[in-house]
């Protein structure tokens, strides 16, 4: 796996590149739809490919480990064969869900003991176990097992946690050395910067994780409730330390505006549940701003969902029909809104890339940020 | 609208025909997927057309009247323009849901007062109102407002109710005479036979409704819990009275075996929620029998859903993957199972038609009935 940096914008720090994996090339900047349990909720794999034009999707280790479980995934020959998505897949380490979904959990230097949110059964994840599990799942990009600190976070806790994350990172890379991919294609481990919203910690963490010389580097512990200024400040800070020749993945971010601002700061990869989760509640991201399709104002609006949209649902279905479906809690409404929102996110980063390459990113971004912040 | 009867099977009473509507031709025998609230749950319109190969779908007047409501449907220019399904649509009269969904309801000679199952608001349907509403919805085939008696049903109640249904039928046809289609295409009213499981009542009702000379005739009040023998006996009986040159629609039926047996008795049209509803619970109808995909036996079965299946999902997704999705309550699982089941139903009636036309229906049916009854 390797990354080619094609161009860096002159006015901003935005970058256009290509990440080459054994399941194909990812053109950056890229947004990665979240496919929690081996499925992007409500979306067929051919729709992800043909309509949304996703280039890489996420899987969540916590969810996949619990259901369908490792026996089923290994029997299939890995996640790609299991769900039929033949392009790149990234798996997180499971850490985030262990903290956010499991009520009872105990963190020690060794790892984390937690209860399944399905049935309350006890499980134990360590850095070594997180690598072993991700070997079985079979993502192309796999993530280090870290502690994602909440916001706000006490300085002393953030520092102590970060140092443990760094020790865990060493154990993750050691386990990578000791093990092999199971399915014949390369798996690359991305280390994760922590340090909450503290500049000195973020700098220390960025330097530490960069020293591991991974194929790419990730920024974790942001988009957990902090103000956008902190998100941008921390992102800018760590991008100043991270090597330019490697892709930078900002985890769990964000709104369309967050994406554009962070692309301008030098981020190459994003993931977020927002486009798919908000779709399920009838919130659409469009080229002219956001729409709450449940609002009365769309009741008799028979115009297409998004005349500038890039997916067929934008032109096939009307706002009035989608409003009816979402208000009637019909699955088809969720399906339409999800395809629309993910298609919009993918089209946005594709256009950002084009603008970076032709030198018009900065001006375009400023106009977009104003438009995308509107509520229609 | 007119019906061409092409061929009647020599050994059975199975028929192959074509029903011509302003939204296209329906080749019979046909199964009509149920699109309750203007959507076949979880299925895109292009999937209905291209993958499932539906030729006509149903809409439920009760649901559409409550949500999105007549203002929205009329503003769109009718149901086809609202949901983007450009082939024929049949709407029921709302009667069935008024009885089955609305707790508080009062039946009088004038009509039925009922409460919305959404918000408890009061509404009134009469034969005239049911026609007016179906004019606004805009189905190609619209149904008479009747009382669907439950099973079992006291003889005196069944008789009294049937006579009221006959008086209501007269009012429905009178209202059809007084009104015009709103959107420029023809709407045909199908009258409905009632009479519970009583032979004399069914005969009387069949003769009565046939005398109205509708474009087609329907059989209601079956598939409400009676044994299959009663379903078949009543169907056979009324088919002996109904005119041969008009299509016969058996409402709310049924399993794949029910379809084949009733095709053999001379039925041309079916609708049922079973393939879509059972799909949501992980029950698949396949060419070799039924599958409960939640069963442990499919956990590590990576073979395609149905190697003989006619839809792409049958070959794209494995049993193990669908099992995981259904057990994890993922919408994609419901979507896949629904496309599979509806595709199977449509392929079954298509093959029945082919067999009727080439004279091999009877033998084929006997083999199918044995296979389709198996639990895999």
XYZ file of C-alpha atoms in Angstrom:
752
model
C 0.000 0.000 0.000
C 1.367 3.421 -0.876
C 0.248 7.015 -1.188
C 1.053 9.360 -4.064
C 0.687 13.043 -3.296
C -0.160 14.692 -6.613
C -0.671 18.291 -5.683
C -0.851 20.663 -2.732
C -2.985 23.775 -3.055
C -1.027 27.029 -3.071
C -3.420 29.112 -0.991
C -4.480 26.460 1.495
C -2.889 23.224 2.607
C -5.398 21.119 0.673
C -3.947 18.064 -1.028
C -4.919 15.721 -3.852
C -3.459 12.243 -3.802
C -4.002 8.548 -4.492
C -3.868 5.745 -1.959
C -3.087 2.442 -3.649
C -4.417 -0.720 -1.985
C -4.758 -4.320 -3.119
C -8.498 -3.654 -3.560
C -7.980 -0.620 -5.752
C -7.007 3.040 -5.709
C -8.610 5.628 -3.446
C -8.515 9.172 -4.763
C -8.075 11.680 -1.956
C -9.507 13.726 -0.370
C -12.095 11.046 0.259
C -15.121 10.478 2.451
C -15.697 6.917 3.679
C -19.315 5.826 4.327
C -19.731 3.923 7.569
C -20.758 0.292 7.115
C -21.126 -0.565 10.768
C -22.013 -4.249 10.729
C -20.812 -5.085 7.227
C -23.576 -2.981 5.651
C -24.000 0.710 5.029
C -27.476 0.829 6.528
C -30.173 0.421 3.899
C -27.823 0.596 0.906
C -27.023 -2.173 -1.539
C -23.372 -2.649 -2.427
C -24.085 -1.877 -6.098
C -25.725 1.396 -5.027
C -22.631 2.299 -2.997
C -20.524 1.647 -6.053
C -22.639 2.929 -8.940
C -24.814 5.629 -7.413
C -22.956 6.940 -4.358
C -19.584 6.236 -5.980
C -17.949 5.280 -2.720
C -14.322 4.258 -3.076
C -13.803 2.828 0.406
C -16.181 1.983 3.230
C -15.741 1.437 6.960
C -16.531 -1.549 9.099
C -16.778 -1.391 12.881
C -14.704 -4.026 14.639
C -16.840 -3.920 17.788
C -20.030 -4.671 15.854
C -18.537 -7.235 13.470
C -16.787 -9.062 16.310
C -20.107 -9.450 18.145
C -22.245 -10.074 15.031
C -21.784 -12.075 12.850
C -18.640 -12.985 14.808
C -15.176 -14.047 13.718
C -16.070 -17.633 12.784
C -18.510 -16.425 10.143
C -16.148 -13.752 8.796
C -13.176 -16.095 8.602
C -15.321 -18.803 6.983
C -16.331 -16.352 4.289
C -12.719 -15.454 3.580
C -12.946 -11.990 5.112
C -15.297 -9.047 5.063
C -15.061 -8.321 1.325
C -16.208 -11.801 0.391
C -18.800 -11.778 3.163
C -20.594 -8.624 2.094
C -19.637 -8.529 -1.564
C -17.902 -5.129 -1.475
C -14.764 -5.610 -3.546
C -13.214 -2.196 -3.057
C -11.128 -1.094 -0.058
C -12.459 -1.424 3.475
C -11.148 0.228 6.634
C -11.908 -1.171 10.059
C -11.663 0.768 13.265
C -10.136 -0.967 16.283
C -13.323 -1.324 18.270
C -12.093 1.035 20.950
C -14.563 3.826 20.256
C -17.646 1.581 20.584
C -16.218 -0.148 23.644
C -16.257 3.256 25.327
C -19.459 4.662 23.839
C -21.763 1.616 23.710
C -20.717 -0.587 26.576
C -22.001 0.651 29.896
C -19.841 -1.553 32.083
C -16.182 -1.482 30.987
C -12.870 -1.509 32.770
C -9.703 -0.018 31.280
C -6.349 -1.310 32.488
C -2.845 -1.171 31.046
C -3.487 -4.616 29.592
C -6.661 -3.628 27.736
C -10.412 -3.154 28.164
C -12.951 -5.549 29.616
C -16.484 -4.765 28.429
C -19.979 -6.117 28.096
C -21.685 -6.750 24.765
C -24.489 -4.266 24.156
C -26.447 -7.155 22.635
C -26.528 -9.652 25.496
C -24.344 -8.373 28.328
C -21.708 -11.076 27.757
C -18.132 -10.181 28.827
C -15.329 -9.606 26.342
C -11.751 -8.372 26.467
C -9.975 -6.253 23.866
C -6.252 -5.532 24.069
C -3.980 -3.977 21.447
C -2.902 -7.472 20.404
C -6.464 -8.781 20.317
C -7.660 -5.761 18.296
C -5.006 -6.533 15.678
C -5.837 -10.250 15.654
C -9.535 -9.490 15.217
C -8.860 -7.026 12.414
C -6.699 -9.642 10.718
C -9.731 -11.939 10.714
C -12.166 -9.264 9.561
C -9.739 -8.453 6.773
C -9.926 -4.693 6.219
C -7.307 -3.148 3.930
C -6.630 -0.385 6.422
C -6.797 -1.318 10.082
C -6.629 0.988 13.060
C -4.581 1.051 16.239
C -6.334 0.260 19.513
C -6.480 3.516 21.458
C -8.439 5.269 24.137
C -10.636 7.983 22.644
C -10.992 10.525 25.453
C -14.312 12.319 25.863
C -14.849 16.101 25.668
C -14.244 17.921 27.904
C -11.352 15.965 29.329
C -9.241 16.820 32.358
C -5.609 17.610 31.339
C -4.095 15.017 33.614
C -6.440 12.297 32.397
C -5.857 13.267 28.760
C -2.079 13.093 29.251
C -2.129 9.793 31.115
C -4.516 8.257 28.589
C -2.448 9.493 25.655
C 0.689 7.896 27.050
C -1.156 4.610 27.484
C -2.418 4.913 23.883
C 1.214 5.370 22.796
C 2.291 2.248 24.709
C -0.660 0.378 23.188
C 0.418 1.599 19.755
C 3.819 -0.058 20.197
C 2.025 -3.280 21.087
C -0.218 -2.944 18.002
C 2.766 -2.558 15.673
C 4.556 -5.444 17.405
C 1.490 -7.641 16.869
C 1.366 -6.608 13.214
C 4.985 -7.781 12.906
C 4.178 -11.119 14.499
C 1.128 -11.847 12.330
C 0.277 -12.111 8.656
C -2.760 -11.134 6.606
C -5.096 -14.132 6.289
C -6.507 -13.577 2.831
C -3.553 -12.781 0.595
C -3.830 -8.996 0.425
C -1.978 -6.314 2.362
C -3.327 -4.771 5.559
C -1.813 -1.483 6.722
C -2.032 -0.258 10.302
C -2.744 3.440 10.827
C -1.682 4.845 14.217
C -3.945 7.394 15.923
C -3.064 10.738 17.504
C -4.808 11.548 20.785
C -4.335 14.394 23.288
C -7.810 15.869 23.596
C -7.856 19.642 22.942
C -4.436 20.315 24.495
C -1.864 21.676 22.075
C 1.194 20.306 23.839
C -0.341 16.839 24.074
C -1.456 16.864 20.431
C 2.039 17.903 19.319
C 3.665 15.228 21.429
C 1.222 12.609 20.160
C 1.613 13.626 16.518
C 5.401 13.339 16.783
C 5.156 10.012 18.552
C 2.754 8.396 16.115
C 4.625 9.779 13.089
C 7.746 8.017 14.388
C 6.076 4.646 13.803
C 6.254 5.284 10.070
C 2.816 3.846 9.234
C 1.456 3.928 5.685
C -0.933 6.618 6.899
C -1.715 8.510 10.081
C -4.979 9.184 11.852
C -6.299 11.855 14.176
C -8.683 10.567 16.812
C -10.454 12.031 19.808
C -11.980 14.927 17.862
C -15.593 15.443 16.767
C -16.604 14.305 20.236
C -18.454 17.475 21.186
C -15.733 20.133 21.137
C -16.341 23.506 19.387
C -15.397 23.680 15.704
C -12.559 26.091 16.565
C -10.917 23.390 18.649
C -11.457 20.815 15.922
C -9.805 23.087 13.361
C -7.021 24.265 15.701
C -6.023 20.720 16.662
C -6.240 19.544 13.056
C -4.066 22.407 11.823
C -1.570 21.798 14.593
C -1.075 18.081 13.982
C -0.999 18.531 10.206
C 2.034 20.792 10.731
C 3.857 17.858 12.325
C 2.611 14.887 10.270
C 4.720 13.865 7.274
C 3.384 15.349 4.043
C 3.973 12.194 2.005
C 1.459 10.123 3.997
C -2.330 10.269 4.011
C -4.013 11.874 7.021
C -7.288 10.489 8.261
C -9.467 12.652 10.525
C -11.740 10.212 12.327
C -15.459 10.813 12.801
C -15.637 14.158 10.950
C -18.111 15.660 10.084
C -20.489 18.148 8.443
C -19.916 19.109 4.799
C -18.420 22.384 6.056
C -16.123 20.519 8.466
C -14.908 18.434 5.537
C -14.093 21.450 3.375
C -12.367 23.317 6.214
C -10.306 20.282 7.186
C -9.405 19.508 3.581
C -8.048 23.065 3.511
C -5.930 22.186 6.572
C -4.394 19.165 4.852
C -6.698 16.242 5.698
C -7.080 13.474 3.113
C -9.601 11.017 4.586
C -12.820 11.320 6.564
C -15.549 9.111 7.936
C -18.737 10.013 9.746
C -22.158 8.531 10.453
C -23.742 11.956 9.983
C -24.876 11.679 6.332
C -26.435 8.255 6.867
C -27.728 8.814 10.405
C -29.244 12.221 9.625
C -30.818 10.759 6.491
C -32.779 8.408 8.714
C -34.245 11.449 10.439
C -35.076 13.228 7.209
C -32.203 15.702 7.113
C -30.763 16.178 3.653
C -27.461 17.810 2.785
C -27.820 19.494 -0.587
C -25.820 21.772 -2.830
C -27.899 24.736 -1.623
C -27.943 23.944 2.096
C -29.666 21.566 4.472
C -33.288 20.464 4.257
C -35.448 19.012 7.012
C -37.778 17.079 4.749
C -40.329 16.658 7.535
C -41.117 20.366 7.450
C -44.609 21.381 6.272
C -43.069 23.556 3.562
C -42.168 20.489 1.476
C -45.637 18.922 1.704
C -46.744 20.024 -1.764
C -43.297 20.518 -3.277
C -43.178 18.106 -6.207
C -39.779 19.309 -7.409
C -36.901 16.801 -7.520
C -34.982 16.216 -4.284
C -31.886 18.020 -5.525
C -31.757 19.283 -9.102
C -27.960 19.568 -8.815
C -27.643 16.137 -7.234
C -25.425 13.437 -8.672
C -27.478 10.351 -7.774
C -30.570 9.081 -9.578
C -32.717 9.477 -6.454
C -32.181 13.249 -6.684
C -34.007 13.353 -9.984
C -36.387 10.383 -9.628
C -38.137 11.277 -6.390
C -39.832 14.494 -5.310
C -39.520 16.284 -1.999
C -43.231 15.713 -1.337
C -42.877 11.958 -1.873
C -39.784 11.690 0.315
C -41.486 13.757 3.012
C -44.442 11.365 2.949
C -42.149 8.326 3.200
C -40.060 9.722 6.052
C -43.102 10.915 7.971
C -44.763 7.518 7.453
C -41.562 5.825 8.711
C -41.270 3.906 5.461
C -37.888 2.269 4.868
C -37.841 3.455 1.267
C -37.627 7.011 2.601
C -34.546 6.144 4.612
C -33.040 4.417 1.593
C -33.619 7.417 -0.663
C -32.320 9.944 1.874
C -29.239 7.830 2.619
C -28.318 7.450 -1.049
C -28.834 11.178 -1.508
C -26.715 12.246 1.477
C -23.853 9.841 0.857
C -23.904 10.695 -2.839
C -23.717 14.363 -1.894
C -20.718 13.801 0.409
C -18.869 11.812 -2.232
C -19.627 14.377 -4.933
C -18.411 17.143 -2.597
C -14.994 15.586 -1.973
C -14.675 14.691 -5.658
C -15.295 18.312 -6.605
C -12.865 19.449 -3.892
C -10.217 17.213 -5.453
C -10.888 18.593 -8.913
C -10.619 22.144 -7.548
C -7.368 21.359 -5.750
C -5.888 19.984 -8.955
C -6.977 22.939 -11.079
C -5.988 25.553 -8.499
C -9.443 26.948 -7.706
C -10.054 25.186 -4.401
C -9.722 28.162 -2.069
C -12.277 30.456 -3.723
C -14.672 27.570 -4.357
C -14.426 26.442 -0.741
C -15.328 29.893 0.613
C -18.464 30.034 -1.559
C -19.446 26.481 -0.647
C -19.037 27.031 3.078
C -21.518 29.921 2.901
C -24.048 27.972 0.843
C -23.828 24.717 2.743
C -24.494 26.455 6.043
C -27.944 27.589 4.912
C -31.139 25.967 6.086
C -33.629 25.713 3.242
C -59.658 -1.179 -20.309
C -60.224 -4.649 -21.701
C -59.209 -8.234 -21.127
C -58.115 -10.694 -23.790
C -58.354 -14.348 -22.814
C -55.683 -16.114 -24.853
C -55.903 -19.682 -23.680
C -57.609 -21.930 -21.135
C -55.762 -25.019 -19.956
C -57.350 -28.296 -21.044
C -56.763 -30.286 -17.848
C -57.412 -27.501 -15.353
C -59.294 -24.237 -15.581
C -56.075 -22.186 -15.648
C -56.157 -19.216 -18.006
C -53.631 -16.986 -19.749
C -54.753 -13.522 -20.725
C -53.845 -9.861 -21.082
C -55.463 -6.969 -19.292
C -55.002 -3.743 -21.221
C -54.916 -0.496 -19.225
C -53.898 3.056 -20.048
C -50.698 2.421 -18.089
C -49.813 -0.704 -20.024
C -50.649 -4.371 -20.431
C -50.797 -6.853 -17.555
C -50.123 -10.441 -18.522
C -52.214 -12.838 -16.457
C -52.092 -14.803 -14.268
C -50.374 -12.076 -12.282
C -49.324 -11.398 -8.730
C -49.564 -7.771 -7.559
C -47.083 -6.629 -4.874
C -48.700 -4.585 -2.128
C -47.540 -0.973 -2.000
C -49.476 0.040 1.077
C -48.697 3.737 1.448
C -47.498 4.424 -2.089
C -44.384 2.279 -1.564
C -43.739 -1.429 -1.653
C -41.892 -1.444 1.655
C -38.132 -1.116 1.203
C -38.179 -1.441 -2.585
C -37.288 1.224 -5.113
C -39.630 1.625 -8.062
C -36.832 0.711 -10.502
C -36.234 -2.487 -8.515
C -39.940 -3.344 -8.785
C -39.729 -2.845 -12.502
C -36.317 -4.224 -13.448
C -35.558 -6.838 -10.803
C -38.907 -8.037 -9.467
C -40.582 -7.444 -12.837
C -43.860 -6.373 -11.288
C -46.490 -5.399 -13.845
C -48.992 -3.829 -11.469
C -48.834 -2.868 -7.800
C -51.453 -2.173 -5.150
C -52.073 0.902 -3.090
C -54.206 0.912 0.058
C -56.873 3.594 0.071
C -57.107 3.638 3.865
C -53.385 4.344 4.257
C -53.092 6.787 1.364
C -56.164 8.707 2.472
C -54.652 9.203 5.934
C -51.049 9.726 4.740
C -50.053 11.628 2.655
C -53.721 12.595 2.271
C -55.786 13.573 -0.752
C -54.457 17.131 -1.081
C -50.934 15.835 -1.636
C -52.019 13.084 -4.042
C -54.213 15.385 -6.099
C -51.497 18.048 -6.169
C -49.081 15.508 -7.581
C -51.539 14.545 -10.329
C -52.320 11.141 -8.842
C -50.481 8.226 -7.324
C -48.391 7.336 -10.407
C -46.877 10.802 -10.573
C -46.521 10.922 -6.805
C -44.491 7.750 -6.417
C -43.012 7.494 -9.895
C -44.489 4.090 -10.753
C -45.698 4.445 -14.317
C -47.292 1.034 -14.756
C -50.780 0.035 -13.618
C -51.877 0.518 -10.017
C -54.862 -1.025 -8.256
C -56.320 0.520 -5.127
C -58.511 -1.286 -2.665
C -61.527 0.558 -1.291
C -60.233 1.035 2.224
C -62.870 -1.234 3.689
C -60.548 -4.015 4.743
C -58.270 -1.730 6.787
C -61.228 0.119 8.275
C -62.287 -3.212 9.778
C -58.860 -4.639 10.595
C -56.912 -1.583 11.768
C -59.434 0.735 13.337
C -60.460 -0.321 16.792
C -63.471 1.928 17.110
C -65.707 1.766 14.026
C -69.428 1.807 13.419
C -71.049 0.228 10.350
C -74.422 1.545 9.203
C -76.296 1.317 5.920
C -74.837 4.705 5.051
C -71.220 3.657 5.558
C -68.517 3.243 8.197
C -67.354 5.718 10.805
C -63.844 4.924 12.053
C -60.871 6.305 13.876
C -57.456 6.819 12.246
C -54.911 4.343 13.583
C -52.373 7.187 13.454
C -53.996 9.812 15.656
C -57.476 8.604 16.629
C -59.186 11.256 14.480
C -62.672 10.374 13.183
C -63.399 9.672 9.516
C -66.337 8.396 7.466
C -66.213 6.141 4.404
C -69.293 5.398 2.312
C -69.518 3.714 -1.079
C -69.681 7.164 -2.706
C -66.789 8.483 -0.654
C -64.667 5.402 -1.410
C -65.141 6.041 -5.133
C -64.397 9.747 -4.781
C -61.235 9.016 -2.833
C -60.102 6.435 -5.364
C -60.731 8.961 -8.143
C -58.296 11.289 -6.357
C -55.699 8.599 -5.683
C -55.899 7.632 -9.348
C -55.500 3.862 -9.536
C -56.209 2.200 -12.875
C -58.307 -0.461 -11.207
C -60.381 0.619 -8.245
C -62.379 -1.572 -5.916
C -65.919 -1.509 -4.639
C -66.540 -0.573 -1.012
C -67.640 -3.741 0.740
C -67.750 -5.355 4.133
C -65.154 -8.103 4.408
C -66.619 -10.518 6.955
C -64.267 -12.260 9.383
C -63.782 -16.030 9.702
C -65.646 -17.770 11.170
C -68.792 -15.796 10.447
C -72.309 -16.544 11.597
C -74.547 -17.421 8.591
C -77.125 -14.736 9.349
C -74.487 -12.038 9.713
C -72.754 -13.174 6.525
C -76.033 -13.017 4.606
C -77.069 -9.653 5.983
C -73.620 -8.195 5.382
C -73.500 -9.574 1.844
C -76.799 -7.962 0.974
C -75.556 -4.639 2.303
C -72.370 -5.081 0.244
C -74.589 -5.618 -2.810
C -76.558 -2.436 -2.082
C -73.267 -0.601 -1.556
C -72.055 -1.970 -4.884
C -74.965 -0.337 -6.671
C -74.063 2.957 -5.012
C -70.395 2.501 -6.068
C -71.337 1.997 -9.717
C -73.776 4.919 -9.550
C -70.994 7.113 -8.191
C -68.679 5.945 -10.968
C -71.338 7.058 -13.457
C -71.616 10.470 -11.844
C -67.864 11.139 -11.729
C -64.969 11.277 -14.124
C -61.323 10.239 -13.857
C -59.227 13.251 -12.787
C -56.020 12.579 -14.644
C -57.006 11.651 -18.183
C -56.735 7.860 -18.010
C -59.414 5.247 -17.496
C -60.321 3.856 -14.093
C -62.276 0.591 -13.952
C -64.311 -0.483 -10.932
C -64.118 -4.153 -9.933
C -67.053 -5.423 -7.847
C -66.331 -7.877 -5.017
C -68.056 -11.165 -4.169
C -68.676 -11.803 -0.467
C -70.621 -14.543 1.325
C -68.088 -15.972 3.762
C -67.719 -19.764 3.404
C -71.394 -20.418 2.573
C -71.973 -21.902 -0.861
C -75.447 -20.482 -1.387
C -74.313 -16.999 -0.410
C -71.215 -17.173 -2.600
C -73.317 -18.291 -5.585
C -75.845 -15.537 -5.006
C -73.096 -12.969 -4.613
C -71.211 -14.139 -7.699
C -74.356 -13.879 -9.816
C -75.174 -10.475 -8.399
C -71.767 -8.937 -8.930
C -71.440 -10.472 -12.411
C -74.662 -8.691 -13.360
C -72.942 -5.320 -12.925
C -70.806 -6.116 -15.959
C -67.562 -4.669 -14.589
C -64.308 -4.886 -16.552
C -63.192 -7.506 -14.025
C -64.552 -9.257 -10.952
C -63.068 -9.816 -7.544
C -63.468 -12.376 -4.796
C -63.175 -10.960 -1.304
C -63.628 -12.266 2.209
C -61.289 -15.217 1.712
C -57.763 -15.754 3.064
C -59.059 -14.440 6.385
C -58.222 -17.556 8.414
C -60.394 -20.251 6.797
C -58.877 -23.673 5.935
C -57.383 -24.032 2.442
C -60.200 -26.424 1.490
C -62.738 -23.660 2.032
C -60.599 -21.202 0.091
C -60.392 -23.593 -2.845
C -64.050 -24.696 -2.652
C -65.377 -21.126 -2.642
C -62.970 -20.098 -5.399
C -63.975 -23.024 -7.598
C -67.640 -22.334 -6.965
C -67.598 -18.654 -7.882
C -65.370 -19.270 -10.907
C -68.136 -21.539 -12.254
C -70.486 -18.555 -12.223
C -68.197 -15.674 -13.200
C -68.019 -14.795 -16.898
C -65.012 -16.380 -18.583
C -64.197 -13.324 -20.662
C -63.386 -11.149 -17.653
C -60.396 -11.256 -15.309
C -60.919 -12.696 -11.841
C -59.051 -11.252 -8.912
C -58.760 -13.292 -5.716
C -58.020 -10.755 -2.997
C -55.386 -11.294 -0.314
C -54.156 -14.707 -1.545
C -51.679 -16.198 -0.653
C -48.845 -18.733 -0.399
C -47.096 -19.854 -3.600
C -49.091 -23.097 -3.383
C -52.354 -21.160 -2.957
C -51.496 -19.214 -6.100
C -50.865 -22.319 -8.192
C -54.000 -24.085 -6.931
C -56.174 -21.040 -7.535
C -54.671 -20.416 -10.964
C -55.768 -23.988 -11.719
C -59.282 -22.999 -10.622
C -59.413 -20.072 -13.028
C -58.060 -17.086 -11.074
C -56.138 -14.431 -12.996
C -54.998 -11.895 -10.392
C -53.655 -12.080 -6.841
C -52.312 -9.789 -4.180
C -50.900 -10.595 -0.769
C -48.607 -9.039 1.819
C -47.108 -12.456 2.554
C -43.989 -12.328 0.345
C -43.027 -8.869 1.596
C -44.160 -9.254 5.204
C -42.543 -12.668 5.643
C -39.368 -11.319 4.068
C -39.135 -8.852 6.928
C -39.065 -11.802 9.323
C -36.456 -13.698 7.344
C -38.701 -16.210 5.615
C -37.743 -16.846 2.009
C -39.855 -18.545 -0.632
C -37.519 -20.357 -3.010
C -37.785 -22.745 -5.916
C -36.911 -25.638 -3.577
C -39.150 -24.695 -0.643
C -39.185 -22.210 2.206
C -36.169 -21.064 4.197
C -36.120 -19.480 7.630
C -32.876 -17.597 7.181
C -32.532 -17.037 10.935
C -31.895 -20.741 11.491
C -28.430 -21.735 12.723
C -28.019 -24.048 9.722
C -27.431 -21.080 7.409
C -24.803 -19.451 9.652
C -21.818 -20.674 7.640
C -23.623 -21.279 4.351
C -21.919 -18.990 1.870
C -23.877 -20.272 -1.120
C -26.079 -17.828 -3.056
C -29.567 -17.143 -1.684
C -31.279 -19.038 -4.481
C -29.209 -20.436 -7.358
C -32.395 -20.754 -9.438
C -33.559 -17.268 -8.512
C -34.409 -14.671 -11.106
C -33.300 -11.525 -9.262
C -29.752 -10.282 -8.865
C -29.942 -10.532 -5.071
C -30.284 -14.298 -5.412
C -26.821 -14.517 -6.913
C -25.128 -11.511 -5.299
C -25.704 -12.253 -1.629
C -25.052 -15.396 0.387
C -27.350 -17.067 2.884
C -24.804 -16.420 5.655
C -24.711 -12.692 4.861
C -28.499 -12.368 4.696
C -28.809 -14.324 7.954
C -26.418 -11.882 9.612
C -28.334 -8.868 8.293
C -31.750 -10.181 9.336
C -30.526 -11.264 12.756
C -28.865 -7.863 13.226
C -32.131 -6.159 12.213
C -30.361 -4.369 9.363
C -32.652 -2.810 6.768
C -30.507 -4.141 3.947
C -31.535 -7.645 5.018
C -35.190 -6.741 4.687
C -34.527 -5.154 1.312
C -32.732 -8.226 -0.011
C -35.342 -10.679 1.309
C -38.203 -8.568 -0.073
C -36.690 -8.353 -3.548
C -36.046 -12.081 -3.460
C -39.573 -13.062 -2.350
C -41.421 -10.713 -4.674
C -39.135 -11.711 -7.533
C -39.923 -15.344 -6.758
C -43.691 -14.732 -6.783
C -43.527 -12.865 -10.086
C -41.313 -15.527 -11.662
C -43.736 -18.207 -10.448
C -46.798 -16.674 -12.096
C -44.788 -15.919 -15.228
C -43.777 -19.574 -15.472
C -47.373 -20.635 -14.766
C -48.481 -18.474 -17.694
C -45.849 -19.983 -19.972
C -46.948 -23.487 -18.920
C -50.620 -22.659 -19.526
C -49.797 -21.419 -23.005
C -47.692 -24.445 -23.914
C -50.094 -26.975 -22.378
C -47.862 -28.314 -19.570
C -49.367 -26.409 -16.650
C -51.102 -29.292 -14.903
C -48.090 -31.615 -14.558
C -45.771 -28.732 -13.710
C -48.165 -27.469 -11.047
C -48.316 -30.851 -9.297
C -44.521 -31.040 -9.092
C -44.243 -27.434 -7.915
C -46.840 -27.839 -5.190
C -44.810 -30.707 -3.693
C -41.520 -28.821 -3.861
C -42.818 -25.493 -2.622
C -44.315 -27.071 0.476
C -40.915 -28.214 1.731
C -39.074 -26.515 4.563
C -35.364 -26.352 3.807
